[in-house]
Short mmCIF file of C-alpha atoms and ligand atoms in Angstrom, two decimals:
data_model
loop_
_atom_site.label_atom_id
_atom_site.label_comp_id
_atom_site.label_asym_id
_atom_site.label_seq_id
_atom_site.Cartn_x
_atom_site.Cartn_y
_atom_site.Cartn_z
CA UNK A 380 31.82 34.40 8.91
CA UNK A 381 29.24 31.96 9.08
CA UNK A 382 28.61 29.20 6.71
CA UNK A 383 24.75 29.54 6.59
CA UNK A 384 22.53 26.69 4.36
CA UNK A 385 18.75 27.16 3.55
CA UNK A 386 17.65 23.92 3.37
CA UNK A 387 14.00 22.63 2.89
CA UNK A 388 12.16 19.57 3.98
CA UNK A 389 9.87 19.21 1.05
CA UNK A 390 7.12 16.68 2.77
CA UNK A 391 4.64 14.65 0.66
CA UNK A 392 1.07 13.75 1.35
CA UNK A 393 0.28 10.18 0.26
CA UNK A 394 1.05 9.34 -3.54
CA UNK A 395 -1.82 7.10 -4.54
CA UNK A 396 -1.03 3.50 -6.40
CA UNK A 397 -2.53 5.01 -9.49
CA UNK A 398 -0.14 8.25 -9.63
CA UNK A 399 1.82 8.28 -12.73
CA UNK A 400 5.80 8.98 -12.21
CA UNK A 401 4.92 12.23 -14.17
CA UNK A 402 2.43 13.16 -11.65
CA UNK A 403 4.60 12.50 -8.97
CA UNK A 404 7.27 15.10 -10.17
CA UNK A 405 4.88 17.34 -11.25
CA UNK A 406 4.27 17.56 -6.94
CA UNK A 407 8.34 17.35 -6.64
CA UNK A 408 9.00 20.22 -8.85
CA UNK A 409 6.58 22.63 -7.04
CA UNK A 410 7.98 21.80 -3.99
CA UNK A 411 11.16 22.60 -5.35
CA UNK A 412 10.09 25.77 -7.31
CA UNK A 413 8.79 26.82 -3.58
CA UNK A 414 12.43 25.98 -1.80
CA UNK A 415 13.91 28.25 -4.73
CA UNK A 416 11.63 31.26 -4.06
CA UNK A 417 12.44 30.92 -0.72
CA UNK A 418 16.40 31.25 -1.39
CA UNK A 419 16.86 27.52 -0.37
CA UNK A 420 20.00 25.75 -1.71
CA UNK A 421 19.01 22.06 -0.49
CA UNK A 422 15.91 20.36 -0.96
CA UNK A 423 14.86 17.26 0.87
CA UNK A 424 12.65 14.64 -0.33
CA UNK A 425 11.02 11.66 1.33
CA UNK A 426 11.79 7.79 1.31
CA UNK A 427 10.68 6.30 -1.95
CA UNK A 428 9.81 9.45 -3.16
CA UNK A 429 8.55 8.46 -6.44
CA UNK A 430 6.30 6.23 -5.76
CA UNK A 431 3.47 5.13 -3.25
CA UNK A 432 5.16 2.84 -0.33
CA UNK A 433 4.77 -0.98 -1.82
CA UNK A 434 6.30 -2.66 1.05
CA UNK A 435 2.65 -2.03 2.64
CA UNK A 436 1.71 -4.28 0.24
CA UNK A 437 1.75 -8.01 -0.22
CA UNK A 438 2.90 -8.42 -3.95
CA UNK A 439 2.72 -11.68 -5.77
CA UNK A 440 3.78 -10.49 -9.40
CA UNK A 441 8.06 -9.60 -9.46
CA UNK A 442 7.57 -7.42 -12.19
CA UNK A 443 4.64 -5.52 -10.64
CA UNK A 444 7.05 -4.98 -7.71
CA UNK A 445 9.95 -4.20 -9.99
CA UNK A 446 8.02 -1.70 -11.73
CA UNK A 447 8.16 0.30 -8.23
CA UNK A 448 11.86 0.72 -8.76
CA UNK A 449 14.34 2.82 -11.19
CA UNK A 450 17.03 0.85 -12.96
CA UNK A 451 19.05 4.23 -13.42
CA UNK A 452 19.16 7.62 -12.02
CA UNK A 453 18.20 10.22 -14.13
CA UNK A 454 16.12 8.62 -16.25
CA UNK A 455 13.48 9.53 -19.04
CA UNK A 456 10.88 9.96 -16.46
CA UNK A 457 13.12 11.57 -13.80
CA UNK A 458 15.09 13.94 -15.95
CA UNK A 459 12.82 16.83 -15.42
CA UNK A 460 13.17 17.10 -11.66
CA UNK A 461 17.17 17.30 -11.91
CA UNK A 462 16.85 19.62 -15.21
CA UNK A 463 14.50 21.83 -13.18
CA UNK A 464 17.08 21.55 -9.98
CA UNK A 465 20.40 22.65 -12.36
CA UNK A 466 18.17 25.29 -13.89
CA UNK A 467 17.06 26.74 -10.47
CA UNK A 468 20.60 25.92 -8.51
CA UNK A 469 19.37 23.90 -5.92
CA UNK A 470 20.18 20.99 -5.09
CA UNK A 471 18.46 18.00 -3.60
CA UNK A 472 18.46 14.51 -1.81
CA UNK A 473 15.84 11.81 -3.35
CA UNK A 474 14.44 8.60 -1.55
CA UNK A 475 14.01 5.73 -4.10
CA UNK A 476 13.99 2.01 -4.99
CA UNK A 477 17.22 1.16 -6.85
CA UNK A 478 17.22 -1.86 -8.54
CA UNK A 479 20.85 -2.96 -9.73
CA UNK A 480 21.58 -5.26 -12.68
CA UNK A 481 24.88 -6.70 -11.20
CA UNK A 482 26.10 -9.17 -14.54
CA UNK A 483 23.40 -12.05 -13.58
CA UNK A 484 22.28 -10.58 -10.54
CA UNK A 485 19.59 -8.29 -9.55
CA UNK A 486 19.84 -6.69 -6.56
CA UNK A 487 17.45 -4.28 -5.04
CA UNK A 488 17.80 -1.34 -2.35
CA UNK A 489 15.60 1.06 -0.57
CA UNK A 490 18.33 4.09 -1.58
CA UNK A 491 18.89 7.63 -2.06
CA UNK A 492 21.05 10.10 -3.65
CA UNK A 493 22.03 13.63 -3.09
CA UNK A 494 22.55 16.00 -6.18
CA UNK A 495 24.34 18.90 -6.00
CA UNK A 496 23.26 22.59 -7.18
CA UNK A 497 24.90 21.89 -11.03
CA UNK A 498 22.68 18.54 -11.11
CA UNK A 499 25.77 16.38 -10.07
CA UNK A 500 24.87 13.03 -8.07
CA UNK A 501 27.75 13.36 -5.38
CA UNK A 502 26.48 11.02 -2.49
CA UNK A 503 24.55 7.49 -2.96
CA UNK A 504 23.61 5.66 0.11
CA UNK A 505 21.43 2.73 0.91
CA UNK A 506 19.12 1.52 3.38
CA UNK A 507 20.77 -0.08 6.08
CA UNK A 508 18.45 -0.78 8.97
CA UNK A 509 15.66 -2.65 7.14
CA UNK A 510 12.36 -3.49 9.13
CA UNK A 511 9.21 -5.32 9.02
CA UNK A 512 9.03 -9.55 7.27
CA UNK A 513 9.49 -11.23 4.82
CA UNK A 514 6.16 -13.66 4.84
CA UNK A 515 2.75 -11.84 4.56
CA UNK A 516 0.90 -11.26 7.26
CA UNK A 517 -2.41 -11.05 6.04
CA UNK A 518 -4.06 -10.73 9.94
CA UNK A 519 -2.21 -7.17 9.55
CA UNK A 520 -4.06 -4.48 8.38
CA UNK A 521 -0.87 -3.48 6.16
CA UNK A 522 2.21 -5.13 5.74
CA UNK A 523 6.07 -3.88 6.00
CA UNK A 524 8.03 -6.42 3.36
CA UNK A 525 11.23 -4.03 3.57
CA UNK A 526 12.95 -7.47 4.17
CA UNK A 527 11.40 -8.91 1.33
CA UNK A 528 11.78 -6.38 -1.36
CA UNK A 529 15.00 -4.63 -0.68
CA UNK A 530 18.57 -6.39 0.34
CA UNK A 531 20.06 -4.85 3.32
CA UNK A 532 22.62 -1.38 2.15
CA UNK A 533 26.21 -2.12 1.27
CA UNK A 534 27.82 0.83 1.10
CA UNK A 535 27.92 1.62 4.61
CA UNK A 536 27.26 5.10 6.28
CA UNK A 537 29.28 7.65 4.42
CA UNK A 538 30.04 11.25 4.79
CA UNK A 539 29.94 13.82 1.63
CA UNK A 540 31.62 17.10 0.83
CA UNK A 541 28.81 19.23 -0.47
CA UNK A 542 26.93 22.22 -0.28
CA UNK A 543 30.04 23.51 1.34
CA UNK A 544 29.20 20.86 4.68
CA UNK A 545 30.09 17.43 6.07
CA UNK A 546 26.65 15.74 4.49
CA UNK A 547 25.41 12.23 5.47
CA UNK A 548 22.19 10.58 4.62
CA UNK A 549 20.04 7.68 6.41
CA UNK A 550 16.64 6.51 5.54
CA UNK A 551 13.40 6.00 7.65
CA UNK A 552 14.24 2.84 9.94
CA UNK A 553 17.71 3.89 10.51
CA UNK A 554 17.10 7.05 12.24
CA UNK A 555 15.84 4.78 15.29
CA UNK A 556 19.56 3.46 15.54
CA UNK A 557 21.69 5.24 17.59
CA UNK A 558 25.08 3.65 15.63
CA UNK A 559 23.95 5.34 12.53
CA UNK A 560 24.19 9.23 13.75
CA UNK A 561 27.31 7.53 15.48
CA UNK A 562 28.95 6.63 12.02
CA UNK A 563 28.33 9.64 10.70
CA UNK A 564 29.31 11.94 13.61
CA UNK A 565 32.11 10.20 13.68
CA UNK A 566 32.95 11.27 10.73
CA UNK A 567 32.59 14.84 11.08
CA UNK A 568 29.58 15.02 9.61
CA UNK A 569 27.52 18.58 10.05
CA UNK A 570 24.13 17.34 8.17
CA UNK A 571 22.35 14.47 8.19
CA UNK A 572 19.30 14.54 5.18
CA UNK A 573 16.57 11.85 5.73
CA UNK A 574 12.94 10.78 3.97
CA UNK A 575 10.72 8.34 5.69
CA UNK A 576 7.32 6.67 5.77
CA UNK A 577 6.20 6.02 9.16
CA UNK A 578 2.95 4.55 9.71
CA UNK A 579 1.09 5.55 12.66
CA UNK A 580 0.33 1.66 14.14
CA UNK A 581 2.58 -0.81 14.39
CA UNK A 582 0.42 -4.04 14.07
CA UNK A 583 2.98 -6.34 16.70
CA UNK A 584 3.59 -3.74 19.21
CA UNK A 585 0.18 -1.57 19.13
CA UNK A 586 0.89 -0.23 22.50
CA UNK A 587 3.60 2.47 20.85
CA UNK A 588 1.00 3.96 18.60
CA UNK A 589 0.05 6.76 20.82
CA UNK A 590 4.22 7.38 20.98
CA UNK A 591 4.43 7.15 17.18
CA UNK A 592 5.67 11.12 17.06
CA UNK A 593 6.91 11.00 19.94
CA UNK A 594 9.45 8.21 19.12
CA UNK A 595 10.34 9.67 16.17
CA UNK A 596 11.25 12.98 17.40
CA UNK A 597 13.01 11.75 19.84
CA UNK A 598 15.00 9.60 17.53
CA UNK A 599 15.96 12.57 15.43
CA UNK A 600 16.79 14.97 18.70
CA UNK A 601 19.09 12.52 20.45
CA UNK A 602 20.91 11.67 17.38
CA UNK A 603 21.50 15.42 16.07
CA UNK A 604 22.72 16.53 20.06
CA UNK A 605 24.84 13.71 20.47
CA UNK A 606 26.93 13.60 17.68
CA UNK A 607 26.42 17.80 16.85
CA UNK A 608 24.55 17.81 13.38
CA UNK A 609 21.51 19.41 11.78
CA UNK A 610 19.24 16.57 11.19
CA UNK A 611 16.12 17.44 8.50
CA UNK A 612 13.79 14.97 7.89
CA UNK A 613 11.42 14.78 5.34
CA UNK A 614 8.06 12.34 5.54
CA UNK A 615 5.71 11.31 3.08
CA UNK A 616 2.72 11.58 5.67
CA UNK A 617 -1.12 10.96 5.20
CA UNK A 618 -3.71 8.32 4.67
CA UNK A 619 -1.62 6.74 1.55
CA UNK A 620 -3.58 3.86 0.23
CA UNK A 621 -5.38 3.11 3.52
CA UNK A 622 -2.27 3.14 5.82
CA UNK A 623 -1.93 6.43 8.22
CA UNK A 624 1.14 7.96 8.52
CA UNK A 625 2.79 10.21 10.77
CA UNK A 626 3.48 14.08 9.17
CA UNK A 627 6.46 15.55 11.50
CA UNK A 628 8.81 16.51 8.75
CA UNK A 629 11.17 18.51 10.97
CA UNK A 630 14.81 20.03 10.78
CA UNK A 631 16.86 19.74 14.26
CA UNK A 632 19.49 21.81 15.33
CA UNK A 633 23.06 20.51 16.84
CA UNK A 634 21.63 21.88 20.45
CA UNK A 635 18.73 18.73 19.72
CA UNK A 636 16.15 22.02 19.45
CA UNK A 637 13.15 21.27 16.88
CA UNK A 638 14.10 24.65 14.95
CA UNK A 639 10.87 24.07 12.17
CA UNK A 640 8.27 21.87 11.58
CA UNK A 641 5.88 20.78 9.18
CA UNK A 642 1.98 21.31 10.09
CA UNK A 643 0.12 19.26 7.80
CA UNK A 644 -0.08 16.16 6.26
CA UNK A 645 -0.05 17.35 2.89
CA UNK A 646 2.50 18.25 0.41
CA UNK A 647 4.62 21.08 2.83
CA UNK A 648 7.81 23.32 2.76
CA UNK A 649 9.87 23.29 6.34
CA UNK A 650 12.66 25.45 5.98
CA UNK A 651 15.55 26.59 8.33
CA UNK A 652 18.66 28.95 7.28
CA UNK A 653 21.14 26.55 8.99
CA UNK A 654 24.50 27.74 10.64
CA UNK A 655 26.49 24.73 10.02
CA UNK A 656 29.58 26.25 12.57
CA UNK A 657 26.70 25.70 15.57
CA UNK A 658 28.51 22.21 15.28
CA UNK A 659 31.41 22.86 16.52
CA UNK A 660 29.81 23.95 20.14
CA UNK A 661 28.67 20.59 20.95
CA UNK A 662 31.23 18.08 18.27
CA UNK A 663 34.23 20.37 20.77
CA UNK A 664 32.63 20.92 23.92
CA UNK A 665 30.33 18.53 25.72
CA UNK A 666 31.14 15.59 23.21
CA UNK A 667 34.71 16.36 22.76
CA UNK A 668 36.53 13.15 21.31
CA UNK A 669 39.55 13.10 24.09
CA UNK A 670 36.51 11.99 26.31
CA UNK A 671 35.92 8.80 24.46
CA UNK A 672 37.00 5.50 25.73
CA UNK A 673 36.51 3.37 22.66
CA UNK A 674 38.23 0.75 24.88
CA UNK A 675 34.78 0.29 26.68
CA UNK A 676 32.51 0.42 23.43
CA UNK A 677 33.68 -3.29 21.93
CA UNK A 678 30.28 -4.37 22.25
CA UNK A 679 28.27 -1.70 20.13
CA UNK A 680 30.30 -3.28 16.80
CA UNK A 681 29.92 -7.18 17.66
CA UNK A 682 26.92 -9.41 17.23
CA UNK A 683 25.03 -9.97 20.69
CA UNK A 684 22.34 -12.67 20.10
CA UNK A 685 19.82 -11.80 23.18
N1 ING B 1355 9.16 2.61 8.40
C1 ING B 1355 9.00 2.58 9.81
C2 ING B 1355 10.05 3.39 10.56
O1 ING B 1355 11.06 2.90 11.04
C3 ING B 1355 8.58 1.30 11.83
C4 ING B 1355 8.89 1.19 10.36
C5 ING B 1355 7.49 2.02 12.30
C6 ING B 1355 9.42 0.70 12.72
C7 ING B 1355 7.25 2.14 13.67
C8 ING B 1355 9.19 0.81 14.11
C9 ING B 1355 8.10 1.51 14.58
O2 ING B 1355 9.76 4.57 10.74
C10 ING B 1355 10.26 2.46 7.61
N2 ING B 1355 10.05 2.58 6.27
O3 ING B 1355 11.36 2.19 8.06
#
């Protein structure tokens, strides 16, 4: 018998600066109304899902940026999307900016959390690959202050039981690192859930614009073959606030085959009925663990200053 999961990519088109957080979930909640007509059990959202991508922006004012970020998860303003979720019995995975109170300390992540069909928050992971600056740029036609706003993730790349799978989540940035599928696959994990915001030019390195989608597929393809797992990928695509970026919300098979894809660059179900035992044919066969020589792979966990 095979365990089969419907699972939907709910993509976003851009969420302008002036969108309310109740306008935003109005969009979330008929994306997830859709995934529940369509028998789906898993819904995933974008990268900072709530609101429009501020590290594009140079921000002087801390408590303009802090008001991009939630302090708690559900909250007033959020508490409709995981009612609505519980009510409907599906559950979801949600890009956001966490800010932490730690005692004296505020720290800040670029995080996400995966909520199961009774409205449970059973997986919490943050950002760990983290690009762009810190200083503005202002010769840039848009900035990425990742580095600036958010601190690094510090829980590490875990693997959750849910939704009757091995389930894993990265963010954006990190699928373009091969150790992340790594950390998960080698962890059994069956299904990796992402969100990103990928704009179309990269002002340093303009020459891989016209590989934007290409690099991004890519990234997702080799990491779901390699390590066996369904990759689905969610973007928040579209002219948002003057910056393009790239659509391609996707969901990968274990064999690294594109199995849907989104079409627009608009608000936009992609969904796949997923047979999470189509693991097993690559995690056993061609990438079967008595072939590792982890004797030989010392370098991949030390620092290497090139
Ligand atoms: N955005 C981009 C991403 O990794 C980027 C940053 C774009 C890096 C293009 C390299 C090339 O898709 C986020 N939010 O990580």
């Amino acid at each position: 018998m095979s365990r089969l999961l419907a699972i939907a990519a709910a993509q976003l088109g851009p969420i302008p600066r002036t969108s309310s957080r109740g306008e935003v979930l109005s969009r979330l909640i008929e994306l997830l109304r859709q995934a529940a007509n369509r028998n789906c059990q898993l819904v995933v959202f974008p990268e900072c899902a709530l609101t429009p991508f501020f590290p594009h922006w140079w921000i002087d004012d801390q408590a303009e940026i802090d008001s991009y970020f939630e302090t708690e998860l559900p909250n007033p303003e959020t508490q409709p999307l995981f009612d609505e979720a519980a009510r409907l019995k599906v559950g979801f995975c949600l890009g956001y900016a966490e800010l932490v109170c730690d005692g004296e300390q505020t720290r800040r992540f670029n995080s996400t959390v995966l909520v199961e069909r009774d409205g449970r928050i059973v997986g919490h992971y943050r950002k760990v690959h983290l690009p762009g600056h810190c200083e503005h740029r202002p010769g840039n036609p848009f900035q990425n202050l990742e580095r600036r706003y958010f601190e690094p993730g510090d829980l590490g790349f875990r693997v959750f039981s849910a939704f009757g799978a091995k389930v894993g989540m990265l963010i954006c940035n990190d699928r373009r690192w091969p150790e992340s599928y790594r950390m998960l696959g080698l962890q059994g994990c069956e299904l990796v859930l992402m969100g990103y915001n990928t704009p179309r030019h990269y002002p340093e390195y303009p020459e891989t614009d016209r590989l934007a989608d290409f690099h991004h597929r890519l990234s997702l393809q080799a990491g779901a073959y390699q390590n066996g797992m369904w990759v689905v990928a969610a973007a928040k695509a579209g002219n948002e606030e003057g910056v393009d970026q790239i659509g391609g919300s996707m969901i990968v098979a274990p064999s690294g085959e594109v199995v849907a894809e989104s079409t627009t660059l608009r608000d936009e179900l992609v969904v796949h009925q997923c047979d999470l035992d189509a693991c097993q044919t690559y995690k056993q066969g061609v990438f079967n663990p008595r072939s590792r020589h982890p004797e030989h792979y010392g370098m991949i966990t030390q620092n290497i200053e090139q």
